[in-house]
Short mmCIF file of C-alpha atoms and ligand atoms in Angstrom, two decimals:
data_model
loop_
_atom_site.label_atom_id
_atom_site.label_comp_id
_atom_site.label_asym_id
_atom_site.label_seq_id
_atom_site.Cartn_x
_atom_site.Cartn_y
_atom_site.Cartn_z
CA UNK D 1 160.21 129.06 -15.18
CA UNK D 2 159.64 132.55 -13.83
CA UNK D 3 157.40 133.91 -11.12
CA UNK D 4 156.34 137.41 -10.16
CA UNK D 5 155.13 138.20 -6.64
CA UNK D 6 153.31 141.52 -6.89
CA UNK D 7 152.12 144.20 -4.49
CA UNK D 8 153.37 142.62 -1.27
CA UNK D 9 154.85 144.24 1.80
CA UNK D 10 158.27 142.66 2.06
CA UNK D 11 159.54 142.04 5.56
CA UNK D 12 163.01 140.74 6.36
CA UNK D 13 164.89 140.86 9.65
CA UNK D 14 165.92 144.43 8.77
CA UNK D 15 163.67 145.71 5.95
CA UNK D 16 160.03 146.67 5.58
CA UNK D 17 158.95 147.99 2.17
CA UNK D 18 156.50 147.47 -0.66
CA UNK D 19 157.84 145.98 -3.88
CA UNK D 20 157.48 143.22 -6.45
CA UNK D 21 159.78 140.20 -6.52
CA UNK D 22 160.85 138.53 -9.75
CA UNK D 23 162.07 134.96 -9.60
CA UNK D 24 163.86 133.04 -12.33
CA UNK D 25 163.96 129.29 -11.75
CA UNK D 26 164.77 129.03 -8.03
CA UNK D 27 166.41 132.39 -7.38
CA UNK D 28 165.28 135.97 -6.72
CA UNK D 29 166.74 138.00 -9.57
CA UNK D 30 164.97 141.35 -9.28
CA UNK D 31 163.15 143.34 -6.61
CA UNK D 32 161.54 146.64 -7.58
CA UNK D 33 158.48 148.86 -7.75
CA UNK D 34 155.72 147.84 -10.16
CA UNK D 35 157.80 145.47 -12.20
CA UNK D 36 156.48 144.98 -15.70
CA UNK D 37 158.15 141.64 -16.35
CA UNK D 38 156.40 138.84 -18.20
CA UNK D 39 156.31 135.86 -15.88
CA UNK D 40 155.03 132.30 -16.20
CA UNK D 41 153.17 132.69 -12.93
CA UNK D 42 151.97 135.72 -10.97
CA UNK D 43 151.08 135.78 -7.29
CA UNK D 44 149.19 138.81 -6.02
CA UNK D 45 150.31 139.64 -2.47
CA UNK D 46 148.12 142.72 -2.06
CA UNK D 47 147.43 143.36 1.63
CA UNK D 48 149.73 140.53 2.55
CA UNK D 49 153.18 140.37 4.09
CA UNK D 50 155.90 138.60 2.16
CA UNK D 51 158.26 136.90 4.58
CA UNK D 52 161.31 134.78 3.81
CA UNK D 53 160.39 131.11 4.20
CA UNK D 54 160.58 129.86 7.75
CA UNK D 55 163.70 127.99 8.83
CA UNK D 56 163.02 125.45 11.57
CA UNK D 57 166.36 124.27 12.96
CA UNK D 58 164.95 121.53 15.19
CA UNK D 59 162.76 118.64 13.98
CA UNK D 60 162.68 114.86 14.31
CA UNK D 61 161.15 113.04 11.35
CA UNK D 62 161.16 109.25 11.00
CA UNK D 63 163.11 108.95 14.23
CA UNK D 64 163.20 105.78 16.34
CA UNK D 65 162.72 106.92 19.92
CA UNK D 66 161.13 105.71 23.14
CA UNK D 67 160.38 102.24 21.79
CA UNK D 68 158.61 103.46 18.67
CA UNK D 69 159.16 105.69 15.62
CA UNK D 70 157.89 109.25 15.22
CA UNK D 71 154.48 109.48 13.58
CA UNK D 72 155.69 111.95 10.95
CA UNK D 73 158.19 110.85 8.38
CA UNK D 74 159.97 113.17 5.96
CA UNK D 75 157.04 113.15 3.56
CA UNK D 76 154.23 113.98 5.99
CA UNK D 77 156.32 116.17 8.26
CA UNK D 78 157.76 118.40 5.58
CA UNK D 79 154.37 118.76 3.85
CA UNK D 80 152.90 119.93 7.14
CA UNK D 81 155.86 122.28 7.62
CA UNK D 82 155.16 123.77 4.18
CA UNK D 83 151.53 124.44 5.13
CA UNK D 84 152.80 126.33 8.13
CA UNK D 85 155.19 128.55 6.16
CA UNK D 86 158.41 126.69 6.86
CA UNK D 87 160.49 126.09 3.74
CA UNK D 88 163.66 124.75 5.36
CA UNK D 89 164.15 122.44 8.24
CA UNK D 90 167.18 120.97 9.90
CA UNK D 91 166.49 117.50 11.23
CA UNK D 92 168.57 115.36 13.55
CA UNK D 93 170.39 112.34 12.14
CA UNK D 94 171.64 109.92 14.78
CA UNK D 95 174.96 108.19 15.25
CA UNK D 96 174.13 105.07 17.23
CA UNK D 97 176.49 103.64 19.81
CA UNK D 98 179.18 101.44 18.26
CA UNK D 99 178.45 102.70 14.74
CA UNK D 100 180.10 105.55 12.89
CA UNK D 101 178.43 108.91 12.41
CA UNK D 102 178.94 108.48 8.67
CA UNK D 103 176.68 105.41 8.75
CA UNK D 104 174.11 107.49 10.63
CA UNK D 105 174.25 110.13 7.92
CA UNK D 106 173.74 107.54 5.18
CA UNK D 107 170.70 106.19 7.02
CA UNK D 108 169.12 109.63 7.33
CA UNK D 109 169.86 110.49 3.71
CA UNK D 110 167.92 107.36 2.72
CA UNK D 111 164.97 108.37 4.88
CA UNK D 112 164.74 111.88 3.42
CA UNK D 113 165.96 111.77 -0.18
CA UNK D 114 163.15 112.15 -2.68
CA UNK D 115 160.52 112.38 0.04
CA UNK D 116 160.49 115.97 1.22
CA UNK D 117 158.27 118.89 0.28
CA UNK D 118 160.86 121.46 1.35
CA UNK D 119 164.63 121.81 1.59
CA UNK D 120 166.35 120.16 4.52
CA UNK D 121 169.66 119.72 6.24
CA UNK D 122 170.86 117.53 9.08
CA UNK D 123 172.54 118.01 12.41
CA UNK D 124 174.21 114.85 13.71
CA UNK D 125 173.48 113.49 17.18
CA UNK D 126 176.67 112.03 18.62
CA UNK D 127 176.16 109.27 21.19
CA UNK D 128 179.75 108.03 21.56
CA UNK D 129 182.98 108.83 19.82
CA UNK D 130 186.46 107.47 20.39
CA UNK D 131 189.46 109.73 19.86
CA UNK D 132 190.26 107.81 16.69
CA UNK D 133 186.92 108.79 15.17
CA UNK D 134 186.99 112.51 15.95
CA UNK D 135 188.12 113.13 12.37
CA UNK D 136 184.66 111.91 11.29
CA UNK D 137 183.34 115.25 12.54
CA UNK D 138 185.43 117.06 9.94
CA UNK D 139 184.33 114.60 7.24
CA UNK D 140 180.72 115.26 8.18
CA UNK D 141 181.28 119.02 8.08
CA UNK D 142 182.63 118.66 4.56
CA UNK D 143 179.38 116.83 3.73
CA UNK D 144 177.41 119.85 4.97
CA UNK D 145 176.72 118.58 8.48
CA UNK D 146 178.21 121.52 10.33
CA UNK D 147 176.42 121.12 13.67
CA UNK D 148 176.20 118.30 16.20
CA UNK D 149 173.85 117.61 19.06
CA UNK D 150 174.96 116.20 22.38
CA UNK D 151 172.75 115.24 25.31
CA UNK D 152 173.23 115.63 29.04
CA UNK D 153 169.83 113.89 29.36
CA UNK D 154 168.57 110.34 28.66
CA UNK D 155 171.33 108.26 30.38
CA UNK D 156 171.87 104.94 28.62
CA UNK D 157 170.28 106.20 25.42
CA UNK D 158 171.60 109.49 24.06
CA UNK D 159 173.49 110.81 27.13
CA UNK D 160 177.18 111.62 26.83
CA UNK D 161 179.51 112.46 29.71
CA UNK D 162 181.27 115.77 30.27
CA UNK D 163 184.56 114.42 28.91
CA UNK D 164 182.90 113.56 25.61
CA UNK D 165 181.23 116.97 25.50
CA UNK D 166 184.60 118.64 26.05
CA UNK D 167 186.38 116.55 23.39
CA UNK D 168 183.68 117.12 20.79
CA UNK D 169 183.47 120.82 21.60
CA UNK D 170 187.23 121.25 21.27
CA UNK D 171 187.12 119.66 17.86
CA UNK D 172 184.12 121.79 16.89
CA UNK D 173 185.98 124.91 18.00
CA UNK D 174 188.91 123.96 15.76
CA UNK D 175 186.78 122.92 12.80
CA UNK D 176 184.35 125.85 12.87
CA UNK D 177 181.24 123.81 13.58
CA UNK D 178 178.52 124.36 16.18
CA UNK D 179 177.54 122.13 19.10
CA UNK D 180 173.84 121.98 19.98
CA UNK D 181 173.18 120.91 23.54
CA UNK D 182 170.16 119.25 25.09
CA UNK D 183 170.72 120.66 28.57
CA UNK D 184 169.07 118.76 31.43
CA UNK D 185 170.92 116.89 34.17
CA UNK D 186 169.78 113.41 33.18
CA UNK D 187 171.75 111.67 35.94
CA UNK D 188 169.97 113.50 38.77
CA UNK D 189 166.66 113.36 36.90
CA UNK D 190 166.92 109.57 36.70
CA UNK D 191 167.30 109.43 40.49
CA UNK D 192 164.19 111.60 40.93
CA UNK D 193 162.34 109.36 38.47
CA UNK D 194 163.34 106.22 40.38
CA UNK D 195 162.07 107.74 43.59
CA UNK D 196 158.75 108.72 41.96
CA UNK D 197 158.22 105.21 40.59
CA UNK D 198 159.07 103.64 43.96
CA UNK D 199 156.34 105.82 45.47
CA UNK D 200 153.88 104.58 42.85
CA UNK D 201 153.69 107.88 40.98
CA UNK D 202 153.16 106.74 37.41
CA UNK D 203 150.86 109.39 35.83
CA UNK D 204 152.11 111.67 33.01
CA UNK D 205 152.48 114.70 35.28
CA UNK D 206 155.35 112.95 37.08
CA UNK D 207 157.37 113.27 33.92
CA UNK D 208 157.30 117.04 34.42
CA UNK D 209 157.68 116.92 38.18
CA UNK D 210 160.80 114.80 37.89
CA UNK D 211 162.53 117.24 35.53
CA UNK D 212 162.80 120.48 37.54
CA UNK D 213 163.99 123.74 36.00
CA UNK D 214 166.96 123.69 38.36
CA UNK D 215 168.28 120.60 36.56
CA UNK D 216 167.94 122.39 33.23
CA UNK D 217 169.72 125.46 34.61
CA UNK D 218 172.51 123.32 36.06
CA UNK D 219 173.12 121.72 32.68
CA UNK D 220 173.11 125.08 30.87
CA UNK D 221 175.64 126.39 33.40
CA UNK D 222 177.82 123.29 32.97
CA UNK D 223 177.79 123.03 29.17
CA UNK D 224 178.41 126.73 28.70
CA UNK D 225 181.40 126.47 31.06
CA UNK D 226 182.69 123.46 29.11
CA UNK D 227 182.23 125.41 25.86
CA UNK D 228 184.23 128.28 27.31
CA UNK D 229 187.03 125.91 28.32
CA UNK D 230 186.92 124.28 24.88
CA UNK D 231 186.87 127.67 23.14
CA UNK D 232 183.84 126.66 21.12
CA UNK D 233 180.44 128.21 20.43
CA UNK D 234 177.41 126.43 21.84
CA UNK D 235 173.70 126.48 20.97
CA UNK D 236 171.20 125.38 23.61
CA UNK D 237 168.21 123.65 22.06
CA UNK D 238 164.65 123.85 23.38
CA UNK D 239 165.42 126.14 26.32
CA UNK D 240 162.28 126.06 28.43
CA UNK D 241 162.62 128.01 31.65
CA UNK D 242 163.59 131.29 33.29
CA UNK D 243 166.18 129.48 35.43
CA UNK D 244 167.92 128.12 32.33
CA UNK D 245 167.79 131.48 30.57
CA UNK D 246 169.41 133.14 33.56
CA UNK D 247 172.39 130.78 33.27
CA UNK D 248 172.64 131.38 29.54
CA UNK D 249 172.82 135.14 30.08
CA UNK D 250 175.44 134.76 32.82
CA UNK D 251 177.58 132.66 30.49
CA UNK D 252 177.24 135.11 27.64
CA UNK D 253 178.18 138.00 29.91
CA UNK D 254 181.33 136.04 30.73
CA UNK D 255 182.16 135.99 27.04
CA UNK D 256 180.92 132.54 26.06
CA UNK D 257 179.60 132.38 22.52
CA UNK D 258 176.33 130.89 23.75
CA UNK D 259 173.12 130.92 21.68
CA UNK D 260 169.72 129.39 22.32
CA UNK D 261 166.35 128.62 20.86
CA UNK D 262 163.06 128.23 22.63
CA UNK D 263 159.92 126.60 21.20
CA UNK D 264 156.21 127.50 20.95
CA UNK D 265 155.31 124.87 23.56
CA UNK D 266 157.29 126.82 26.17
CA UNK D 267 155.80 130.15 25.08
CA UNK D 268 152.14 129.07 24.97
CA UNK D 269 151.61 125.94 27.10
CA UNK D 270 152.03 125.50 30.84
CA UNK D 271 152.19 122.91 33.58
CA UNK D 272 148.41 122.77 34.00
CA UNK D 273 148.28 120.63 30.85
CA UNK D 274 149.84 117.81 32.86
CA UNK D 275 147.20 118.15 35.56
CA UNK D 276 144.31 117.30 33.21
CA UNK D 277 142.15 114.27 33.89
CA UNK D 278 143.16 110.78 32.85
CA UNK D 279 146.01 110.30 30.43
CA UNK D 280 145.63 113.64 28.58
CA UNK D 281 148.89 114.95 30.04
CA UNK D 282 150.79 112.39 27.95
CA UNK D 283 150.23 114.61 24.91
CA UNK D 284 152.63 117.09 26.48
CA UNK D 285 155.29 114.66 27.65
CA UNK D 286 158.44 116.06 26.16
CA UNK D 287 161.85 116.98 27.45
CA UNK D 288 162.34 119.52 28.86
CA UNK D 289 158.72 119.51 30.04
CA UNK D 290 156.47 122.54 29.73
CA UNK D 291 156.79 124.78 32.76
CA UNK D 292 154.83 126.94 35.20
CA UNK D 293 153.08 129.69 33.27
CA UNK D 294 155.15 132.59 34.64
CA UNK D 295 158.18 131.31 32.68
CA UNK D 296 156.46 132.21 29.40
CA UNK D 297 156.76 135.97 29.81
CA UNK D 298 160.41 135.64 30.78
CA UNK D 299 161.07 133.68 27.58
CA UNK D 300 159.22 136.27 25.49
CA UNK D 301 161.38 138.97 27.07
CA UNK D 302 164.43 136.88 26.20
CA UNK D 303 163.30 136.81 22.57
CA UNK D 304 162.63 140.56 22.56
CA UNK D 305 165.99 141.46 24.06
CA UNK D 306 168.09 139.08 21.98
CA UNK D 307 169.02 136.82 24.90
CA UNK D 308 167.28 134.05 22.94
CA UNK D 309 167.97 133.91 19.22
CA UNK D 310 165.41 131.66 17.57
CA UNK D 311 162.11 129.82 17.85
CA UNK D 312 162.27 126.20 16.67
CA UNK D 313 159.59 123.54 17.07
CA UNK D 314 161.37 120.37 18.28
CA UNK D 315 158.60 118.68 16.27
CA UNK D 316 158.69 115.05 17.41
CA UNK D 317 155.21 113.65 16.95
CA UNK D 318 153.74 110.50 18.47
CA UNK D 319 150.13 109.46 18.10
CA UNK D 320 148.06 109.64 21.27
CA UNK D 321 146.00 106.52 20.60
CA UNK D 322 148.75 103.94 20.15
CA UNK D 323 152.13 105.56 20.82
CA UNK D 324 151.77 107.82 23.85
CA UNK D 325 149.77 104.98 25.43
CA UNK D 326 152.94 102.88 25.61
CA UNK D 327 153.32 104.68 28.95
CA UNK D 328 149.75 104.24 30.20
CA UNK D 329 150.93 102.67 33.42
CA UNK D 330 154.38 104.24 33.66
CA UNK D 331 155.23 107.80 32.60
CA UNK D 332 158.83 106.81 31.79
CA UNK D 333 157.52 104.73 28.88
CA UNK D 334 155.63 107.60 27.23
CA UNK D 335 157.62 108.53 24.11
CA UNK D 336 159.01 112.04 24.62
CA UNK D 337 158.02 114.69 22.10
CA UNK D 338 155.14 116.64 20.64
CA UNK D 339 153.86 117.88 17.28
CA UNK D 340 154.02 121.49 16.06
CA UNK D 341 156.06 121.87 12.88
CA UNK D 342 153.18 123.58 11.08
CA UNK D 343 152.02 125.83 13.90
CA UNK D 344 155.16 127.90 14.51
CA UNK D 345 154.67 130.93 12.26
CA UNK D 346 151.01 131.52 13.05
CA UNK D 347 151.54 131.00 16.78
CA UNK D 348 154.64 133.19 17.11
CA UNK D 349 153.07 135.88 14.92
CA UNK D 350 149.88 135.89 16.98
CA UNK D 351 151.57 135.80 20.39
CA UNK D 352 154.49 137.97 19.32
CA UNK D 353 153.52 140.61 16.75
CA UNK D 354 149.78 140.39 17.48
CA UNK D 355 150.27 140.89 21.21
CA UNK D 356 152.74 143.74 20.67
CA UNK D 357 155.67 141.80 22.14
CA UNK D 358 157.91 141.82 19.06
CA UNK D 359 158.22 143.78 15.82
CA UNK D 360 157.66 142.32 12.37
CA UNK D 361 161.42 142.39 11.75
CA UNK D 362 162.08 140.56 15.00
CA UNK D 363 159.48 137.99 14.02
CA UNK D 364 161.33 137.23 10.79
CA UNK D 365 164.64 137.07 12.62
CA UNK D 366 163.23 134.55 15.11
CA UNK D 367 161.48 132.24 12.68
CA UNK D 368 163.95 132.38 9.80
CA UNK D 369 167.01 134.62 9.68
CA UNK D 370 168.83 133.77 12.92
CA UNK D 371 168.68 130.03 12.32
CA UNK D 372 169.82 130.49 8.71
CA UNK D 373 172.82 132.49 9.93
CA UNK D 374 173.75 130.25 12.85
CA UNK D 375 173.50 127.08 10.80
CA UNK D 376 175.38 128.12 7.67
CA UNK D 377 172.45 128.76 5.31
CA UNK D 378 172.42 132.57 5.06
CA UNK D 379 171.88 134.43 2.70
CA UNK D 380 170.67 131.57 0.47
CA UNK D 381 167.98 131.05 3.11
CA UNK D 382 166.61 133.39 5.78
CA UNK D 383 166.12 136.57 3.78
CA UNK D 384 164.62 138.14 0.67
CA UNK D 385 167.44 139.49 -1.47
CA UNK D 386 168.89 139.27 -4.95
CA UNK D 387 170.56 135.88 -5.33
CA UNK D 388 168.71 134.29 -2.41
CA UNK D 389 166.59 131.20 -2.92
CA UNK D 390 163.02 132.24 -3.69
CA UNK D 391 161.58 130.79 -0.48
CA UNK D 392 158.66 133.09 0.25
CA UNK D 393 155.63 133.10 2.50
CA UNK D 394 152.59 135.15 1.54
CA UNK D 395 151.13 135.83 4.94
CA UNK D 396 147.67 137.24 5.62
CA UNK D 397 147.83 139.20 8.90
CA UNK D 398 144.04 139.30 9.18
CA UNK D 399 143.22 135.67 8.55
CA UNK D 400 141.80 134.03 11.65
CA UNK D 401 142.00 130.30 12.28
CA UNK D 402 141.40 128.09 15.26
CA UNK D 403 144.13 125.50 15.52
CA UNK D 404 142.61 122.06 15.75
CA UNK D 405 143.23 118.50 14.72
CA UNK D 406 139.88 118.82 12.94
CA UNK D 407 140.68 122.02 11.04
CA UNK D 408 141.89 121.06 7.54
CA UNK D 409 143.65 124.43 7.23
CA UNK D 410 145.76 124.08 10.38
CA UNK D 411 146.42 120.35 10.72
CA UNK D 412 148.37 118.24 8.23
CA UNK D 413 150.73 116.45 10.58
CA UNK D 414 150.36 112.68 10.71
CA UNK D 415 149.25 112.69 14.31
CA UNK D 416 145.88 112.39 16.00
CA UNK D 417 145.99 115.47 18.20
CA UNK D 418 147.16 119.06 18.20
CA UNK D 419 149.27 120.41 21.05
CA UNK D 420 147.55 123.76 20.50
CA UNK D 421 143.95 122.54 20.21
CA UNK D 422 141.55 125.50 20.34
CA UNK D 423 144.19 128.26 20.11
CA UNK D 424 142.90 131.18 18.06
CA UNK D 425 145.49 132.63 15.71
CA UNK D 426 145.22 135.85 13.74
CA UNK D 427 147.73 135.91 10.92
CA UNK D 428 148.28 132.88 8.72
CA UNK D 429 150.51 131.73 5.85
CA UNK D 430 148.32 131.31 2.78
CA UNK D 431 150.73 130.79 -0.08
CA UNK D 432 154.18 129.27 0.22
CA UNK D 433 156.89 129.28 -2.41
CA UNK D 434 159.92 127.04 -2.20
CA UNK D 435 162.83 127.82 -4.53
CA UNK D 436 160.50 129.55 -6.94
CA UNK D 437 157.84 126.84 -6.98
CA UNK D 438 154.43 127.43 -5.44
CA UNK D 439 153.95 124.50 -3.07
CA UNK D 440 151.00 125.83 -1.05
CA UNK D 441 148.40 127.98 -2.78
CA UNK D 442 145.63 129.56 -0.72
CA UNK D 443 146.26 126.95 2.00
CA UNK D 444 146.05 124.01 -0.46
CA UNK D 445 149.10 121.85 -1.03
CA UNK D 446 150.07 121.93 -4.70
CA UNK D 447 153.64 120.66 -4.43
CA UNK D 448 155.06 117.21 -4.92
CA UNK D 449 156.94 114.74 -2.81
CA UNK D 450 160.59 115.21 -3.65
CA UNK D 451 160.44 118.96 -4.32
CA UNK D 452 162.84 119.50 -1.44
CA UNK D 453 166.60 119.23 -1.74
CA UNK D 454 169.34 118.37 0.74
CA UNK D 455 171.22 121.47 1.87
CA UNK D 456 174.94 121.23 2.35
CA UNK D 457 175.40 123.82 5.06
CA UNK D 458 178.38 126.11 5.55
CA UNK D 459 180.64 126.41 8.57
CA UNK D 460 179.65 128.40 11.66
CA UNK D 461 180.22 132.13 11.27
CA UNK D 462 178.18 133.62 14.11
CA UNK D 463 175.12 135.79 13.87
CA UNK D 464 176.50 139.01 12.38
O1 LIG G 1 160.95 115.39 24.10
C1 LIG G 1 161.64 115.69 23.14
N1 LIG G 1 162.18 116.89 23.10
N2 LIG G 1 161.83 114.81 22.15
C2 LIG G 1 162.69 114.96 21.06
C3 LIG G 1 164.11 114.63 21.40
C4 LIG G 1 164.83 115.82 21.95
O2 LIG G 1 165.36 115.74 23.06
O3 LIG G 1 164.91 116.84 21.31
ZN1 LIG G 2 166.65 117.46 23.02
ZN1 LIG G 3 164.50 117.62 19.71
#
């Protein structure tokens, strides 16, 4: 099979030029002006940008959490991702307490294999690990699981203590893998939560009020210090606030190899969503919570300046009608997480490029290239170059859409609300190609379940 993408304006993290792209099977084999090749399929990208497929390094599909299981599984979640221009995602497999991480990996392989629309890899969440099992981390790395997530939040569930963080980071430093940290001080937060409940404060907004930015900043300070001591790189996931960003920058200035992502919910939503009438605020119950609006501009500046490296979604969808309502009378029982896997490119393009905050090249770096580099996928993923996988997004910078659960162009996630209901975007992915196969054509899904393949990722080699 061959494919020719003609007349597009090709944008990578460093390039911006007009050319045609020739694809044989799943790989880009030629890029040039007015190519005259015969191809089985031709896509006309006139007046469109051609971006490398989005890489979303933070999703949760088919994940048991908060007394239920995420609404999106690997089939529905990856199909929605494809609609949004994401062609690779890295999901979180879980090692459960008392079981080996290798068992966790097997479980997640079973959930995903044959079900995905796009390529995928896994990070592994470590919840406990004895010294005798630290070698499992190397075994996992050899299986392509070259990053691990640890939590300073959710005591009794996913939380690990500082000693465990240090031991795992030391091993990661030796092995050449990357530790992802959920940075919130869960121990103090649980005390604040207890106090709130004792005072009868049970509404969704108390979720946010019991997780102050100071407790995120404290955890960023602590885990970056532990990473420095362990001589390991660290990647902060879903960084949400100016206070946390300040600590990240301080650590990096001290020489820590500290990286971080933020997410669209922290760039576009604010605390007022929790103050809505009734139970509406539950839609935005996630950890960290969304913050006071002024944080948004600080995060955008962090993206512009390179203090923040990537925009991921932390897609973790729960239906409003029967899952979020588990916490109707007690905010601590609302499953944490929100949907967004298909909204990332259009939102970041609109708020970033459209509002003049970031360049086109920076946009590509944030939604694709940086994550591909940090997580051992570059240059197979994350760019448009000879030999790279033909993961391409044909993006119409003039197409306007209003994001809504009722808009069949913007909503394919298996969830009954949109976190960005009513947001107007200008710039939208229309055609999406995954390893040379058109999977979304003019906003219609034309792929098949099982098109996606597991990605064995390489070891950590930094961003350069
Ligand atoms: O609330 C969130 N973020 N849910 C997903 C789990 C996590 O901490 O990333
Ligand atoms: Zn997290
Ligand atoms: Zn997450």
